[in-house]
Each structure stands twice: as structure tokens, then as C-alpha cells.
Amino acid sequence: MARYALDRFLAAIPTLLLLITLAFFMIRLAPGGPFDSERALPPEIEANLNHLYHLDESLPLQYMRYLAQIIRMDFGPSFQYRDWSVNDLIASGFPVSFTLGVLAMLIAIVIGGSLGIHAAVRQNKPDDYATMAVAMTGISIPTFVLAPLLILFFAVWLRWLPAGGWAWQPANMILPIITLAMPLVAYIARLTRASMIEVLRTPFIRTAQAKGLPQRLIIFRHALKPAILPVISYLGPAGAAVITGSVVVERIFTIPGLGNHFVQGALNRDYTLVMGVVIVYGMLIIVFNFVVDIIYALLDPRIRAQQHGGQV
Amino acid sequence: MNQPDSAAPLVHDSTQPLLDIQDLHVRFNTPEGEVHAVNGMNFSIAPGEVMAIVGESGSGKTQTALAIMGLLAENGRASGRVVYQGSNLLEMDRRQLNSIRGSDIAMIFQDPGASLNPYLTIGRQMTEVLVRHRRMSQSEANARACEMLHQVRLTDAEDRMRQYPYELSGGMQQRIMIAMGLLCRPRLLIADEPTTALDVTVQADINQLMMDLRRQYDTAILLITHDLGVVAGLADTVTVVYAGQMMEYAPVRDLYYRPCHPYSRGLVRSVPRLDQRADQVLRAIPGNPPNLLDMPSGCPFRDRCEFAFSDCTAYPLMRHSRANSLVRCHLDSLPE
């Protein structure tokens, strides 16, 4: 397993390098620069600023300089928030986004999984149709529509929850988490249902029934592991979906997380901030996919054997 | 078809039958229409008896077994009576059925590789039967399962318990299925083509093993197969099925040496024999079984039967051909 982890880690380096390169040149392709504003700065000041942040150097040189900086885990100063380094901004935003994202995913797995199993066991009965109708709705409503609707109901009309803001309190988290989790719940429910139905038709489930095991035991001991495998594979893309979702959700609920920094950074042409957030996102997704593979191996003994270099 | 049979249900010796199947029908609802997979099976199995159900693919033999176990696919319905210890298994709810399945009546399947759960260890899959039906503790169950693995002649039983199915060969997997089936000392073991998916050399071992265990445990066996060669060595009695109907029922020797139904004789003659000359052609039965969606009236075999005559448009009833044999044919005796 250690060997496998090392291989995966080494394979991640070129991926990250490619990501950094693409992001670096793309953000500079966008028109405008970090110090453009309504009122043009005097040329000397702008030249000084550009010199200070090495923006007057050639692009390849800037790129090499940036890579050298990244290797030291230094994301540089923010171009907009003058007193903040990008490291500081990420350190303050990351815990917020991470908490929201992880909670949304956990909730999505538990609720989506349960709904999917329930629907599969009652295949083609009213429960099943109801669950799948709700799931379809969940998938169809975009985050940027769902969030304002939730605010309208629970914050404006019912006044149960704040419409936005952040104070590390459950009240602040509920609506953003629901918004983030909703499409995932729906997707995971559909995925679990489909794979559970398939597993329940396999010969080994018939064997379990022939052994006189109760339905509950058959579902949870015999069918759940194979049925949940496609859901586990989906967690990689789901992690990415949560990150994308958080960009919208944090804007709408005015949450000081990474997603908000990312949007602000992009609008302000805050090159270093955007790059920093992109790299963190990239690393998160790589780590996430690695964790998914580990979980996969824990569930499927045949894959476990492969990773140990054994024959299957 | 579908007329009730006049012949009395078979009673084996004087003992009470272990399992008595009366007018069993199995139907499947499919988009193409209703498939009549099993049409009026009547047979009983005595304690300790080995009975074979023989027929070609799609003759309804597997569906008969699945109906007994309550394991039909969602779109399948069984009607008739499957009487075990005075009660009809077909009328039981899942909970009642679960107290019998795996405990009194066990079943092993054709493809052991697919029939064992790939995600659970052998030990887990075996012991759960004992924990469930015999209320054993995990350690008692472990010991008993290990002992059972020895009895099906698997080496390194303790290691096997910790292994996963993919780590074992097909023959070993089927031994484990048999061991699992016999854990609770069932009174009836239903074996659905237990050796079909295995190598020929392994087939003989598995058959031998089943016979040894049958003597040791005094378990009746309902053996489902298309291989008459297997039947010869194992079974006491044979039921030949065709298009979901019983064509002939006879003690195994009678069926081999003096088959009464043209279909049975066709099956017997299509088995290669050692004393046959190498250049002699195997006799196949021409034609195909009838469409189960739209069964012709009269004898289902008549289109393929070399002796078909005018009476065959009427459905033949099951009648005694010899004292303890039954046949469904209008012919009084089979011409040479």
C-alpha cells in the first residue's frame, strides 16, 4: 500500500505542473491587469507597482519565478489585499470551505445512499417513483436558483435562518450545505438505486436468499458493498462538483471561503490569489481521488490484491 | 394441456414423502406474453432419496427448483402445492420460508464463482448460516464451518475461511457451496447443475463428494441436470421433463435400459458410451422444443417424435408404464 501511495504521489506531480502552467497563462490572457481601475494610475506609479510585483518581466521569466516560489510553498502576496499574502487568505478561507464541502458530501452520501437503497428495494412501487421524482428535481435545479429560493423561504419569509454571513455557527451553515448537497443527494440516490437493483439480481444474492437470510442482512451485508462501489467512484467528480458549487454558494451566502476568494481574485485580476486557489483545488481533487481509490480497495478484495501486486 | 393428471401422485415406498409437489405451475409475465415455464409437475421425494430431473435447456427444471425455494424472478408466479412437513411452501411469507431455506432445504447452483459473494470471506459466508439458523456464537460457527470444510476435503480449512472466493478454483468454490449447503444438515439438498460449469475431471470428484456426504448425512438430493451420464451414477429415480411437463418418471436403471417415452429414449441414445464404436454417430433428437409462449395442444413432443400418430393431437395423461414408473405417452410400448 505504501508503494502504491508513493506511485500515486509521483504521478500527481506532472498533473499539478500542467494545471499550474495552464492556469498561469490563462489568467494572463484575460484582458486587463491587477492594477487597472476606473481612474488610471499615474504611469510612474503603475510602472513601480509592476516592477515591485515583477510584472514588467517577460512572461517565461515570470513563470519560472512563480514555479520557484511554489516549490517553497509560497503563493506570494495578494495583488489586491495589500497586507495579505495568498497563503494567509487560503489559510483563512480553506477551513470554511472545507467544512461546508465535507459536511455537504457526508450528508449527500448518507441521505442519497439511503434513498437509493429504499427505492431499489421498492422498485417500481410508489416509494420508488416518489424518490426518483424528487431526485430528478434535485438534479434539474441549478445551485444559483436553489440558493435564492431557500433564502426566500427560510430567511425572508419564515425568518428561521440568516440569509448569509459567517460566524462558524450551525445557523450559517444549514442553507449553504443544503444548496451544495442537493444535487449530490439526487445524483447519489439515482446511482445507488441503479446499482443496488443490479446487484440484487446477481446469483450471489440468490444464494444469500437460498440460505434463508433475512432481507435486511442481505441488503446490508451482501448487497451494500458492491452496490456502493459506483457511488464511491462518483465521489471524485462529486468533490469537484462541491468545489464548483461552493464558488456560487459562497458568493450568494457571502461566506468568506476559498470560492469567494476565487471569484474576487478572478474579477480583480489578482493573479497570485487565483493561482493559489487553483493549485489548492487541484491538490484537493488529486488527494480526493486517491482517498476514493483507497476506499475502493478496502471494499473490493480483488482490487486490494492488485494493489499489493498480486495476481487476480 | 393444463388438464389435471389422473395418475395418483407418486408415493415412494411406504414412508411419508419428504417433499410433495402437486400440480406445480410456473408462469412468467414478459413483454412478449405469458411464458409457461413449468406446467403441472407432480412428484415427491422420499427422505434420503436422490431424484434427478433431466431435461434440455429451457425445459423448466431450474424454474421448478427455484419455485420450491421461493426464489423465482420478480415476474414469475408459482401455483400448485409444494408440501413440506404438512405445509405448502408456496403460501408461506418470506419470514416462514427463511426458517426453512438454508436450514431444512438447501440449494447449490450451477456457477459457484458467481454464486459466492465476491466481497465476503468464505468464513463469513459459511458461518452466517449457522448464526442465523442454529443461533451459534461466532466462534462455535467458525469451528463448525472449519470442520465442514474438512469434510468436503478442502485442505488448509483455517486459511480457506479467511480467503475470498476469487482466490479459489471453480472446483474448490463448488466444494464450499456444498459445505455451506450441508452446514445445517438439511433434509433436502437441491443441486442445480452443480458440475456443469466445472472441468470434467473435477466433475467426477464433486459428484463423488455429494454421494459420500449424502450417505453420511442422510440428505435427500434433488439433482437437476441435462447430463444423463451424471444421473446414472448418482440418482435413484429420474424424472424426464420436456416443455415444463413430466414425460417420464422411473427408477434410474429402468430409464436407462427400458425407457418408455420416445423423448427419454432419445436422451439416453444421445449420451456417448464407452462401448460405442468410435465411428458411430451420436443420435441427436431432431427439431426444437415448443414455444413456451404459445404451447400447442396435444403432446408437446409430437412434432419431434418419430412415432407420432393421430392420437397425439390429444394431450396424453400420465399413466403407469410399470409398477413404479409413469409415462406421458399414447404408445403402449415403444417400438424398436
PDB file of N, CA and C in Angstrom, chain A residues 258-290:
ATOM      1  N   LEU A 258     -12.846  29.830   0.236  1.00  0.00           N
ATOM      2  CA  LEU A 258     -11.961  29.826  -0.922  1.00  0.00           C
ATOM      3  C   LEU A 258     -12.685  30.224  -2.198  1.00  0.00           C
ATOM      4  N   GLY A 259     -13.932  29.769  -2.324  1.00  0.00           N
ATOM      5  CA  GLY A 259     -14.688  30.022  -3.542  1.00  0.00           C
ATOM      6  C   GLY A 259     -14.892  31.508  -3.745  1.00  0.00           C
ATOM      7  N   ASN A 260     -15.187  32.173  -2.669  1.00  0.00           N
ATOM      8  CA  ASN A 260     -15.381  33.615  -2.721  1.00  0.00           C
ATOM      9  C   ASN A 260     -14.076  34.317  -3.119  1.00  0.00           C
ATOM     10  N   HIS A 261     -12.969  33.881  -2.502  1.00  0.00           N
ATOM     11  CA  HIS A 261     -11.665  34.442  -2.862  1.00  0.00           C
ATOM     12  C   HIS A 261     -11.394  34.249  -4.341  1.00  0.00           C
ATOM     13  N   PHE A 262     -11.787  33.052  -4.809  1.00  0.00           N
ATOM     14  CA  PHE A 262     -11.508  32.705  -6.205  1.00  0.00           C
ATOM     15  C   PHE A 262     -12.234  33.667  -7.145  1.00  0.00           C
ATOM     16  N   VAL A 263     -13.512  33.909  -6.852  1.00  0.00           N
ATOM     17  CA  VAL A 263     -14.300  34.790  -7.699  1.00  0.00           C
ATOM     18  C   VAL A 263     -13.762  36.217  -7.627  1.00  0.00           C
ATOM     19  N   GLN A 264     -13.527  36.676  -6.394  1.00  0.00           N
ATOM     20  CA  GLN A 264     -12.978  38.022  -6.222  1.00  0.00           C
ATOM     21  C   GLN A 264     -11.647  38.152  -6.944  1.00  0.00           C
ATOM     22  N   GLY A 265     -10.815  37.137  -6.758  1.00  0.00           N
ATOM     23  CA  GLY A 265      -9.484  37.151  -7.373  1.00  0.00           C
ATOM     24  C   GLY A 265      -9.581  37.247  -8.883  1.00  0.00           C
ATOM     25  N   ALA A 266     -10.507  36.470  -9.451  1.00  0.00           N
ATOM     26  CA  ALA A 266     -10.629  36.461 -10.906  1.00  0.00           C
ATOM     27  C   ALA A 266     -11.115  37.820 -11.392  1.00  0.00           C
ATOM     28  N   LEU A 267     -12.082  38.411 -10.683  1.00  0.00           N
ATOM     29  CA  LEU A 267     -12.614  39.709 -11.097  1.00  0.00           C
ATOM     30  C   LEU A 267     -11.557  40.789 -10.970  1.00  0.00           C
ATOM     31  N   ASN A 268     -10.730  40.713  -9.922  1.00  0.00           N
ATOM     32  CA  ASN A 268      -9.720  41.735  -9.674  1.00  0.00           C
ATOM     33  C   ASN A 268      -8.436  41.486 -10.443  1.00  0.00           C
ATOM     34  N   ARG A 269      -8.388  40.409 -11.228  1.00  0.00           N
ATOM     35  CA  ARG A 269      -7.138  40.014 -11.876  1.00  0.00           C
ATOM     36  C   ARG A 269      -6.027  39.879 -10.829  1.00  0.00           C
ATOM     37  N   ASP A 270      -6.421  39.334  -9.687  1.00  0.00           N
ATOM     38  CA  ASP A 270      -5.454  39.120  -8.614  1.00  0.00           C
ATOM     39  C   ASP A 270      -4.732  37.812  -8.923  1.00  0.00           C
ATOM     40  N   TYR A 271      -3.728  37.899  -9.849  1.00  0.00           N
ATOM     41  CA  TYR A 271      -3.096  36.701 -10.396  1.00  0.00           C
ATOM     42  C   TYR A 271      -2.680  35.697  -9.330  1.00  0.00           C
ATOM     43  N   THR A 272      -1.993  36.175  -8.336  1.00  0.00           N
ATOM     44  CA  THR A 272      -1.436  35.238  -7.350  1.00  0.00           C
ATOM     45  C   THR A 272      -2.541  34.545  -6.564  1.00  0.00           C
ATOM     46  N   LEU A 273      -3.588  35.288  -6.223  1.00  0.00           N
ATOM     47  CA  LEU A 273      -4.682  34.688  -5.453  1.00  0.00           C
ATOM     48  C   LEU A 273      -5.376  33.607  -6.283  1.00  0.00           C
ATOM     49  N   VAL A 274      -5.700  33.920  -7.540  1.00  0.00           N
ATOM     50  CA  VAL A 274      -6.356  32.936  -8.401  1.00  0.00           C
ATOM     51  C   VAL A 274      -5.489  31.690  -8.527  1.00  0.00           C
ATOM     52  N   MET A 275      -4.202  31.914  -8.793  1.00  0.00           N
ATOM     53  CA  MET A 275      -3.291  30.777  -8.939  1.00  0.00           C
ATOM     54  C   MET A 275      -3.260  29.930  -7.669  1.00  0.00           C
ATOM     55  N   GLY A 276      -3.183  30.603  -6.535  1.00  0.00           N
ATOM     56  CA  GLY A 276      -3.121  29.876  -5.257  1.00  0.00           C
ATOM     57  C   GLY A 276      -4.350  29.007  -5.075  1.00  0.00           C
ATOM     58  N   VAL A 277      -5.516  29.598  -5.319  1.00  0.00           N
ATOM     59  CA  VAL A 277      -6.753  28.837  -5.121  1.00  0.00           C
ATOM     60  C   VAL A 277      -6.833  27.677  -6.113  1.00  0.00           C
ATOM     61  N   VAL A 278      -6.439  27.946  -7.369  1.00  0.00           N
ATOM     62  CA  VAL A 278      -6.463  26.876  -8.375  1.00  0.00           C
ATOM     63  C   VAL A 278      -5.575  25.713  -7.930  1.00  0.00           C
ATOM     64  N   ILE A 279      -4.409  26.027  -7.429  1.00  0.00           N
ATOM     65  CA  ILE A 279      -3.491  24.957  -7.011  1.00  0.00           C
ATOM     66  C   ILE A 279      -4.084  24.175  -5.838  1.00  0.00           C
ATOM     67  N   VAL A 280      -4.660  24.900  -4.887  1.00  0.00           N
ATOM     68  CA  VAL A 280      -5.273  24.206  -3.750  1.00  0.00           C
ATOM     69  C   VAL A 280      -6.404  23.296  -4.235  1.00  0.00           C
ATOM     70  N   TYR A 281      -7.245  23.818  -5.136  1.00  0.00           N
ATOM     71  CA  TYR A 281      -8.333  22.994  -5.677  1.00  0.00           C
ATOM     72  C   TYR A 281      -7.772  21.754  -6.370  1.00  0.00           C
ATOM     73  N   GLY A 282      -6.746  21.974  -7.182  1.00  0.00           N
ATOM     74  CA  GLY A 282      -6.149  20.853  -7.905  1.00  0.00           C
ATOM     75  C   GLY A 282      -5.636  19.788  -6.953  1.00  0.00           C
ATOM     76  N   MET A 283      -4.926  20.237  -5.910  1.00  0.00           N
ATOM     77  CA  MET A 283      -4.389  19.279  -4.943  1.00  0.00           C
ATOM     78  C   MET A 283      -5.521  18.550  -4.230  1.00  0.00           C
ATOM     79  N   LEU A 284      -6.561  19.296  -3.887  1.00  0.00           N
ATOM     80  CA  LEU A 284      -7.709  18.688  -3.207  1.00  0.00           C
ATOM     81  C   LEU A 284      -8.302  17.561  -4.046  1.00  0.00           C
ATOM     82  N   ILE A 285      -8.474  17.844  -5.319  1.00  0.00           N
ATOM     83  CA  ILE A 285      -9.100  16.831  -6.177  1.00  0.00           C
ATOM     84  C   ILE A 285      -8.194  15.614  -6.320  1.00  0.00           C
ATOM     85  N   ILE A 286      -6.881  15.859  -6.415  1.00  0.00           N
ATOM     86  CA  ILE A 286      -5.947  14.732  -6.512  1.00  0.00           C
ATOM     87  C   ILE A 286      -5.993  13.887  -5.239  1.00  0.00           C
ATOM     88  N   VAL A 287      -5.915  14.567  -4.085  1.00  0.00           N
ATOM     89  CA  VAL A 287      -5.972  13.845  -2.809  1.00  0.00           C
ATOM     90  C   VAL A 287      -7.295  13.088  -2.700  1.00  0.00           C
ATOM     91  N   PHE A 288      -8.337  13.753  -3.130  1.00  0.00           N
ATOM     92  CA  PHE A 288      -9.666  13.160  -3.017  1.00  0.00           C
ATOM     93  C   PHE A 288      -9.775  11.880  -3.831  1.00  0.00           C
ATOM     94  N   ASN A 289      -9.274  11.947  -5.054  1.00  0.00           N
ATOM     95  CA  ASN A 289      -9.329  10.755  -5.889  1.00  0.00           C
ATOM     96  C   ASN A 289      -8.487   9.629  -5.310  1.00  0.00           C
ATOM     97  N   PHE A 290      -7.393  10.010  -4.667  1.00  0.00           N
ATOM     98  CA  PHE A 290      -6.561   8.996  -4.026  1.00  0.00           C
ATOM     99  C   PHE A 290      -7.329   8.323  -2.886  1.00  0.00           C
TER     100      PHE A 290
END
